[in-house]
CSV table of C-alpha atoms in Angstrom, one decimal:
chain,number,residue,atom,x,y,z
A,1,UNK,CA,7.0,14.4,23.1
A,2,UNK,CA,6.5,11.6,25.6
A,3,UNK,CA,9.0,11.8,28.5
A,4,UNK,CA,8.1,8.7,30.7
A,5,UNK,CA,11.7,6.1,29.9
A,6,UNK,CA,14.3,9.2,29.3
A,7,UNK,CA,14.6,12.3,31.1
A,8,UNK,CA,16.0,14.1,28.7
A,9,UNK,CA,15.8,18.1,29.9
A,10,UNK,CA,18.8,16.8,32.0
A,11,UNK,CA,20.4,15.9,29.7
A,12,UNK,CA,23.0,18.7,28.0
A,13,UNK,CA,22.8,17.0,24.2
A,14,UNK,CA,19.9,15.4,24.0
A,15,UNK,CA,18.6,14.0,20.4
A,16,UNK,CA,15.1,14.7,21.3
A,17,UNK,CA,15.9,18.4,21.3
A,18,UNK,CA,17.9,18.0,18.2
A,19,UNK,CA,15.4,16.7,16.4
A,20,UNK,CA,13.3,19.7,17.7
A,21,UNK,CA,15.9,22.4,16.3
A,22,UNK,CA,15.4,24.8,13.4
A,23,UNK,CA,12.9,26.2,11.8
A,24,UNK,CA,9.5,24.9,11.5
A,25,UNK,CA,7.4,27.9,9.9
A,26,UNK,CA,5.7,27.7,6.3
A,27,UNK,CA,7.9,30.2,5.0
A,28,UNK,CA,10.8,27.7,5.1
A,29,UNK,CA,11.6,25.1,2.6
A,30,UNK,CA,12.0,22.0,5.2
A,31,UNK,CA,10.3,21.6,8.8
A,32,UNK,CA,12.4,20.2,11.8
A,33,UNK,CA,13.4,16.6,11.9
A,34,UNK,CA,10.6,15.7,14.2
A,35,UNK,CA,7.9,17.2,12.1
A,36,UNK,CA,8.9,15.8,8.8
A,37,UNK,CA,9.6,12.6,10.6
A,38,UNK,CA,5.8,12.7,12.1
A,39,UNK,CA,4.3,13.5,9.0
A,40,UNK,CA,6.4,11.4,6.3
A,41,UNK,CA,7.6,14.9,4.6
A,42,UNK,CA,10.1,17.2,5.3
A,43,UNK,CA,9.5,19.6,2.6
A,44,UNK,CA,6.5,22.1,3.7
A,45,UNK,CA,5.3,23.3,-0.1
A,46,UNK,CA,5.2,19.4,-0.8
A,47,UNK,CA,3.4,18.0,2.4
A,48,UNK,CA,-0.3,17.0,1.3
A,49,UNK,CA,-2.5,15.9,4.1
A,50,UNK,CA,-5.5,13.5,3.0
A,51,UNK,CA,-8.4,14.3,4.1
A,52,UNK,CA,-8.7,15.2,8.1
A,53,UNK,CA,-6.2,12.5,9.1
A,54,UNK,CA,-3.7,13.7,11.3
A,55,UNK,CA,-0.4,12.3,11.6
A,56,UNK,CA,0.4,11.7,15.1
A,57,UNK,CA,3.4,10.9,17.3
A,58,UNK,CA,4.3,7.2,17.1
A,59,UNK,CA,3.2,5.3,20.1
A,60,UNK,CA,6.2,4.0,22.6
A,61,UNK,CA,6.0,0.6,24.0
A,62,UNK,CA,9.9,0.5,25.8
A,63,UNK,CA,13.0,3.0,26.5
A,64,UNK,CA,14.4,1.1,23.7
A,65,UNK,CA,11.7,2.6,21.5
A,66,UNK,CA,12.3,5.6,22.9
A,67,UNK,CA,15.5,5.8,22.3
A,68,UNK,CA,15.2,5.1,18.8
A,69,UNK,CA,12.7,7.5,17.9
A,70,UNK,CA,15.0,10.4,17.3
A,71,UNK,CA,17.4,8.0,15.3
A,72,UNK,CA,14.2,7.6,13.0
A,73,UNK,CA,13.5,10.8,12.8
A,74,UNK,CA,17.0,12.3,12.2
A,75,UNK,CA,18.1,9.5,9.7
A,76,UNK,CA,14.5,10.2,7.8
A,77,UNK,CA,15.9,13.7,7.8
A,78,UNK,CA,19.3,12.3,5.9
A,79,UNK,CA,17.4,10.6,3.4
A,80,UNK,CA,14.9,13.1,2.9
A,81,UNK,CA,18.3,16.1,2.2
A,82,UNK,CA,19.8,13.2,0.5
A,83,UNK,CA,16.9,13.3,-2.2
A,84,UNK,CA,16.8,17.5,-2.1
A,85,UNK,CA,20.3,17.6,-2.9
A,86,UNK,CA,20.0,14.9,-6.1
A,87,UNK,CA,18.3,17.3,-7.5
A,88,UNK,CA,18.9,21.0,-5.9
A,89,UNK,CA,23.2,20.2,-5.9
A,90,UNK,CA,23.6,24.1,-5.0
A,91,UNK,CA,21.4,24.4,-2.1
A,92,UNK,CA,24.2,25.6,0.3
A,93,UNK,CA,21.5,25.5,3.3
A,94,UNK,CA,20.5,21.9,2.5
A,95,UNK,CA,24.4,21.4,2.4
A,96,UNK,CA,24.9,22.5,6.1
A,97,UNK,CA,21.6,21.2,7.1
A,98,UNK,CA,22.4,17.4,6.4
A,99,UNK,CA,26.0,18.0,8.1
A,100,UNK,CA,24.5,19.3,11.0
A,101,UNK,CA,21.9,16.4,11.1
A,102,UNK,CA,24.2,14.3,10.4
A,103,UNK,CA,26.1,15.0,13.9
A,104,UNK,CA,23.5,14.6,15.6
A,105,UNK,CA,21.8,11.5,13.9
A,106,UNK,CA,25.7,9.7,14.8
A,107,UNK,CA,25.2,11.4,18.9
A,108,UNK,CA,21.6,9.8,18.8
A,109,UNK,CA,23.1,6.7,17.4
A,110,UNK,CA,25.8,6.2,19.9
A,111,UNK,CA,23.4,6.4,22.5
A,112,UNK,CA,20.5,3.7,21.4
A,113,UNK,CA,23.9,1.1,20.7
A,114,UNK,CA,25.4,2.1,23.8
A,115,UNK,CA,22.1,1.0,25.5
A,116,UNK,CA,20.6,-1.8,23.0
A,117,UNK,CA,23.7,-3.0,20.9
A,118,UNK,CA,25.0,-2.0,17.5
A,119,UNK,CA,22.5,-0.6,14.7
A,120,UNK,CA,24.4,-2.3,11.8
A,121,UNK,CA,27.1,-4.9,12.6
A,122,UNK,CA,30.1,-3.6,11.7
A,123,UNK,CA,29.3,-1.0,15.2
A,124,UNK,CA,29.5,-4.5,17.1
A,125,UNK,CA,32.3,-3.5,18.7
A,126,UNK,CA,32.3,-5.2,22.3
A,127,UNK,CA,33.3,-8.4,23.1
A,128,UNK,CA,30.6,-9.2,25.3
A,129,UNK,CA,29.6,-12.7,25.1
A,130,UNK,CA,27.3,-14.0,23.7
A,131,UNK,CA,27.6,-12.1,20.7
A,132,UNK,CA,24.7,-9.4,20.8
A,133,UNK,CA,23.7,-8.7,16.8
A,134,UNK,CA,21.4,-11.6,16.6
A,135,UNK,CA,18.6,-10.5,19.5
A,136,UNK,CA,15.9,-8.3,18.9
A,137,UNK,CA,14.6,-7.8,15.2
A,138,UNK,CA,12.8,-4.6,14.5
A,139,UNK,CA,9.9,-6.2,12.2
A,140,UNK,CA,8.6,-7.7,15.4
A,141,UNK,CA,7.2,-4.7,16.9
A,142,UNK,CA,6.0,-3.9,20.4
A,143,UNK,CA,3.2,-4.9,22.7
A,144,UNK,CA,1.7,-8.0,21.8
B,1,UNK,CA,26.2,-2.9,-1.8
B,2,UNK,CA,23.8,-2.6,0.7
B,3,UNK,CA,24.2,-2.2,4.2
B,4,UNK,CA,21.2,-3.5,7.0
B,5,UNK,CA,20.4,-1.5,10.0
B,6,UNK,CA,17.9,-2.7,12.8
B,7,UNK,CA,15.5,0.0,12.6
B,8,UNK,CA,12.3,0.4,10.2
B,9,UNK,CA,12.0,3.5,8.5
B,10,UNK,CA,8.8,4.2,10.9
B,11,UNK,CA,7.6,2.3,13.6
B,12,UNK,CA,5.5,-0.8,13.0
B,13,UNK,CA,3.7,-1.4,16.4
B,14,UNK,CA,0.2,-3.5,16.0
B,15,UNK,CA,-1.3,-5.1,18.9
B,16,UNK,CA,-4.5,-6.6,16.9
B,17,UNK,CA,-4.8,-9.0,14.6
B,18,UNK,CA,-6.2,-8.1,11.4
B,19,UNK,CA,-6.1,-10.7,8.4
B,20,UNK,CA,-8.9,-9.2,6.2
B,21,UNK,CA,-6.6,-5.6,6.1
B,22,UNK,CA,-3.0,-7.7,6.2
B,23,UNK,CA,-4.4,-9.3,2.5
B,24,UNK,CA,-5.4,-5.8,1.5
B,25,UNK,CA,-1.8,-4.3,2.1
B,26,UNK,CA,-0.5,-7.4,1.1
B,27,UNK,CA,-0.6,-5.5,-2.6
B,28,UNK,CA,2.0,-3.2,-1.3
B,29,UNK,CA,4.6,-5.8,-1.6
B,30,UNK,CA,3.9,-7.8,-4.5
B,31,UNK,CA,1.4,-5.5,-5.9
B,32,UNK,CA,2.0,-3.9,-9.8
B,33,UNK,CA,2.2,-0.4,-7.3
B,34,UNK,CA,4.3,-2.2,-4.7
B,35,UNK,CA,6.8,-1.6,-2.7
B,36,UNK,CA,8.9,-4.2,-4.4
B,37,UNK,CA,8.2,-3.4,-7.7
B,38,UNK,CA,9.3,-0.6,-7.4
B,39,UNK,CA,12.6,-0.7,-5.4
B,40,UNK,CA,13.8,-3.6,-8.4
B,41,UNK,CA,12.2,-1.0,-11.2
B,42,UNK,CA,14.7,2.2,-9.8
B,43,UNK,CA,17.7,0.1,-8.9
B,44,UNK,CA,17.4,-2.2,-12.4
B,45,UNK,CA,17.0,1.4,-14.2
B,46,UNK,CA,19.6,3.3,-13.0
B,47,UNK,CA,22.3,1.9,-14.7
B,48,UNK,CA,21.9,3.2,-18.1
B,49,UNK,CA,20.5,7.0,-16.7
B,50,UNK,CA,22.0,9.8,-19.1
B,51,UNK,CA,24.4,11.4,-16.1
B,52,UNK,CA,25.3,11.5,-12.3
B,53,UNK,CA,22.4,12.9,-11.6
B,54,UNK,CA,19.9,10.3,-12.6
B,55,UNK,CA,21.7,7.4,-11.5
B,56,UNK,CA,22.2,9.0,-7.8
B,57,UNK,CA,18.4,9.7,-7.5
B,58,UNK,CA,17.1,6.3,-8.6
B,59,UNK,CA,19.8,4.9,-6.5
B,60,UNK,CA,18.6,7.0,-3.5
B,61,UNK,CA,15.1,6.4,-3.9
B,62,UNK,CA,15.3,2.7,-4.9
B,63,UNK,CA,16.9,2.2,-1.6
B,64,UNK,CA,14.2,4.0,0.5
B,65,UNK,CA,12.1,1.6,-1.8
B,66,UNK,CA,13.8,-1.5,-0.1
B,67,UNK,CA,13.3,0.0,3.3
B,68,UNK,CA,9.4,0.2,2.5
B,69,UNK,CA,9.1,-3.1,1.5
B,70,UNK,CA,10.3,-4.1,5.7
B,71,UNK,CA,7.6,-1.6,6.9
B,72,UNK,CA,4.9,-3.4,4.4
B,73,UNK,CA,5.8,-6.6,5.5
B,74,UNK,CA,6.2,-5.5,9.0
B,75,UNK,CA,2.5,-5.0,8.9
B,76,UNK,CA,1.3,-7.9,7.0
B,77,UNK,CA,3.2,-9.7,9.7
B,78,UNK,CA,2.3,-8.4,12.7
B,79,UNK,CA,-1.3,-8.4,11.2
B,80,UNK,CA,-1.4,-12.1,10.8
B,81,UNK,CA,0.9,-13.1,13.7
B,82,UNK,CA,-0.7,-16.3,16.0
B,83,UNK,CA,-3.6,-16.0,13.7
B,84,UNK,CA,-6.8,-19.2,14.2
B,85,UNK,CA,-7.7,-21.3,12.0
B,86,UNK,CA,-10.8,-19.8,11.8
B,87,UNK,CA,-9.8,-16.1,11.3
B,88,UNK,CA,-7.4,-17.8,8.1
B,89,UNK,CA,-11.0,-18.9,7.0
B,90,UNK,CA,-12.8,-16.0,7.7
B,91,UNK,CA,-10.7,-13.6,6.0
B,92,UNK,CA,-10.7,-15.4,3.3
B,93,UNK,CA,-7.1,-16.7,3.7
B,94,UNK,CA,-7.7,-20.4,3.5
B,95,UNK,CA,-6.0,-20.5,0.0
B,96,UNK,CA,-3.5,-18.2,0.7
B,97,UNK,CA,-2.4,-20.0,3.7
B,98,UNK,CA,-2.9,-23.6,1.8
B,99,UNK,CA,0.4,-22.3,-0.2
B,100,UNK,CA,2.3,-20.4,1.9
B,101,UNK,CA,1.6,-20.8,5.5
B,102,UNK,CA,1.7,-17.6,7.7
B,103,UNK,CA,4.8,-16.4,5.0
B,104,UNK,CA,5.2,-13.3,3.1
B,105,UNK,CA,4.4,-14.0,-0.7
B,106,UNK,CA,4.3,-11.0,-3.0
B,107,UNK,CA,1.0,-11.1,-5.0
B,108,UNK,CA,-1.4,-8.6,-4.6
B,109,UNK,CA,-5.2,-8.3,-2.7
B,110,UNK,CA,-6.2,-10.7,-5.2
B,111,UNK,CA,-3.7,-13.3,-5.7
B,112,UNK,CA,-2.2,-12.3,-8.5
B,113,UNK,CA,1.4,-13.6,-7.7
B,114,UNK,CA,4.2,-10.5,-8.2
B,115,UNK,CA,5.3,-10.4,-11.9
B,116,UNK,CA,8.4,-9.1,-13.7
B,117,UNK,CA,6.1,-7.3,-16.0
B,118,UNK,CA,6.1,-4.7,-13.1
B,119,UNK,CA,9.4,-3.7,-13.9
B,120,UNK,CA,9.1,-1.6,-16.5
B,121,UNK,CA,12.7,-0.7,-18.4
B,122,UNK,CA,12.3,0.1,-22.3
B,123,UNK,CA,15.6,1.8,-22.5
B,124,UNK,CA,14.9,5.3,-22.6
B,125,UNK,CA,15.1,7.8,-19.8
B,126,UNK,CA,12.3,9.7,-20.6
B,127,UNK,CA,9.8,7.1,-20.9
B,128,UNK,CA,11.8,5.0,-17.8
B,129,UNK,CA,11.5,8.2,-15.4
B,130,UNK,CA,7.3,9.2,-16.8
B,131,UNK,CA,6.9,5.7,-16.2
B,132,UNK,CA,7.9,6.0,-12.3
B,133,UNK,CA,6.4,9.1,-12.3
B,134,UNK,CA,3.3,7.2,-12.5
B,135,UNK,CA,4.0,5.1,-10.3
B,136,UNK,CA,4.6,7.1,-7.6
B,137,UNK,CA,1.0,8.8,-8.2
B,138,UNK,CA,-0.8,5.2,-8.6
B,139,UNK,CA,1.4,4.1,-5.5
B,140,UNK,CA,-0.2,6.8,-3.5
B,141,UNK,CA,-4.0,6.3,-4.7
B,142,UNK,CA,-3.3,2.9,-3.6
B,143,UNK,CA,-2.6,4.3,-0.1
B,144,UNK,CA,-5.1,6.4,0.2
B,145,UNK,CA,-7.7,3.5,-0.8
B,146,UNK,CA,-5.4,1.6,2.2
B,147,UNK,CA,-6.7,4.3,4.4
B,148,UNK,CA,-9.7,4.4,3.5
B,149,UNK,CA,-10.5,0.2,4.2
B,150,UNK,CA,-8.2,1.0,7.6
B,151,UNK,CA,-9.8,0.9,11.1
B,152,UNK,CA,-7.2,1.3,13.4
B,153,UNK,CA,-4.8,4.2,14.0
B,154,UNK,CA,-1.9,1.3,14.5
B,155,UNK,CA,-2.5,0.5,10.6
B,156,UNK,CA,-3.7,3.9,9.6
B,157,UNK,CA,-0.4,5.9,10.8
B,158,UNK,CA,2.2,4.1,8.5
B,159,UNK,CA,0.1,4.3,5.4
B,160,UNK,CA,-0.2,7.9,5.6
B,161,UNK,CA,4.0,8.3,6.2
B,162,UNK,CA,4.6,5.9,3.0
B,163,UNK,CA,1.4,8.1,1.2
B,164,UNK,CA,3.6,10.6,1.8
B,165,UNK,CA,6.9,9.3,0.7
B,166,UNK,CA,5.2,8.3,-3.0
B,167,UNK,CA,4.3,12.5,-3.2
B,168,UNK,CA,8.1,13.3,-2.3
B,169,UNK,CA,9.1,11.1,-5.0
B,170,UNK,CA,6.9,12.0,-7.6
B,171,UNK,CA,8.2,15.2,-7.6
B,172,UNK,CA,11.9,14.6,-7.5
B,173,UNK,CA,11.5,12.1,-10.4
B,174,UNK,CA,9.4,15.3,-12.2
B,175,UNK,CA,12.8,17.6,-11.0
B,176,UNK,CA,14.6,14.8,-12.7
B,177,UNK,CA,12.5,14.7,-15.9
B,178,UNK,CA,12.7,18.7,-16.6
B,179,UNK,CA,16.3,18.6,-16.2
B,180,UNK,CA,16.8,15.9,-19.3
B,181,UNK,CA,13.7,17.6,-21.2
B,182,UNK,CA,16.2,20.9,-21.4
B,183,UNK,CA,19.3,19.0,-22.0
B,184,UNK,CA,17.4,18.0,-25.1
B,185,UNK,CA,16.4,14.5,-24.4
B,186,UNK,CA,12.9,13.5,-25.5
């Protein structure tokens, strides 16, 4: 992916590459993070492209972007496992797979607030003033 | 309860305005196949599912259904951000912006205003869960005829992740169905 606001080969965890791991052939139930994130679809015998669209990689407009990116992506992998398991409850893989994810989605986390302030309000933990939560409303989108 | 997190579910990032398309996904909020339709339909549903099961997966789902309804009206907005006079007029927005300004309203393409009918609930699993089942499928034609009035990558690339999201859901709703068809339920 695009590597123009974070270098992150540098870097010894980096989300990107998390959101990388694992298995990506058609012979598994569930792609990577990236790829199901890319595509809308994390299950491979259930992905369903229309027509010759192609999904692509969402464009990136700021290193705050960037830096969210792989907290889409590996929170799209939560709620896509979360669904799985509803109805698959003793899919031991699926089990480990969204408590692995689930590290990393928290590591990718940490690092967007550490940069762009707290996700969901009750992470506002510094006392910074002025009081950070209400800048920067992700409906608003980028370039305009 | 619910908690909010400052992300959308996939990026939103338009640079051109687009009123003629923003009325056309406008049905995606307030639309009978809408987003909010059907994030009220699976949360107002859930309560009276026949075990753990049922009530976890319309509770799952109807939440990804709220975060849906941001992406749609992330579009719609960004769509019709700063927009002239004259391209209200031209896109035939003149009415719609009589009533509500530059505002999110849920109606559909048309202006048929959102409806309560939408939520369907007759209290009866079966019929509840064949019911979203079809909405799922009549969720995702609606995409694909989304798609198909698109002209811009910007619009085209979140239509074809929530296209995709109505498949996923279609078929855990028809895991859901089997699984109360062999308990016995009809």
């Amino acid at each position: 992916m695009h590597n123009q606001y974070v270098n992150y080969f540098m870097d010894p965890f980096s989300p990107y590459r998390e959101c990388n791991k694992g298995p990506q052939g058609q012979n598994e139930t569930f792609t990577n993070a990236w790829e199901g994130f890319i595509r809308g679809n994390l299950i491979n015998e259930l992905y369903t492209p229309y027509f010759n669209y192609v999904p692509k990689e969402p464009r990136v407009f700021s290193e705050k972007d960037q830096l969210l990116l792989p907290v889409q992506a590996l929170d799209f992998m939560r709620v896509e496992l979360n669904l799985y398991l509803d109805t698959h409850p003793d899919d031991v893989n699926a089990i480990n797979l969204f408590a692995q994810n689930q590290i990393a989605l928290n590591e990718a986390k940490r690092r967007y607030e550490e940069r762009f302030g707290p996700l969901v309000v009750f992470n506002a933990t510094s006392t910074a003033t002025p009081w950070s939560w209400t800048q920067g409303w992700p409906w608003e989108g980028g370039r305009r | 309860m619910w908690i909010y997190e400052k992300k959308l579910q996939y990026p939103v990032n338009i640079t051109k305005r687009d009123l003629a398309m923003a009325k056309n996904i406008l049905t995606q909020y307030g639309g009978p196949q809408g987003e909010l339709a059907a994030a009220i339909r699976y949360l107002n549903q859930r309560y009276t599912m026949p075990d753990e099961y049922g009530k976890a997966l319309l509770t799952d789902i109807g939440t990804e259904e709220l975060a849906h309804i941001e992406v749609i009206a992330a579009m719609v907005n960004q769509l019709t951000k700063g927009a002239t006079k004259e391209e209200i007029l031209a896109a035939g927005l003149g009415p719609y912006y009589s009533n509500h300004g530059l505002d999110l309203f849920p109606e559909n393409s048309s202006g048929e205003p959102f409806t309560t009918a939408y939520i369907s609930a007759v209290g009866d699993p079966i019929a509840n869960i064949e019911e979203n089942m079809a909405a799922e499928q009549k969720a995702r034609a609606v995409y694909e005829n989304l798609i198909n009035l698109a002209t811009s990558d910007e619009v085209i690339q979140p239509l074809l992740f929530l296209r995709q999201r109505e498949i996923i859901h279609y078929h855990r709703f028809a895991e859901l169905l089997q699984r109360y068809q062999e308990m016995g339920l009809q």
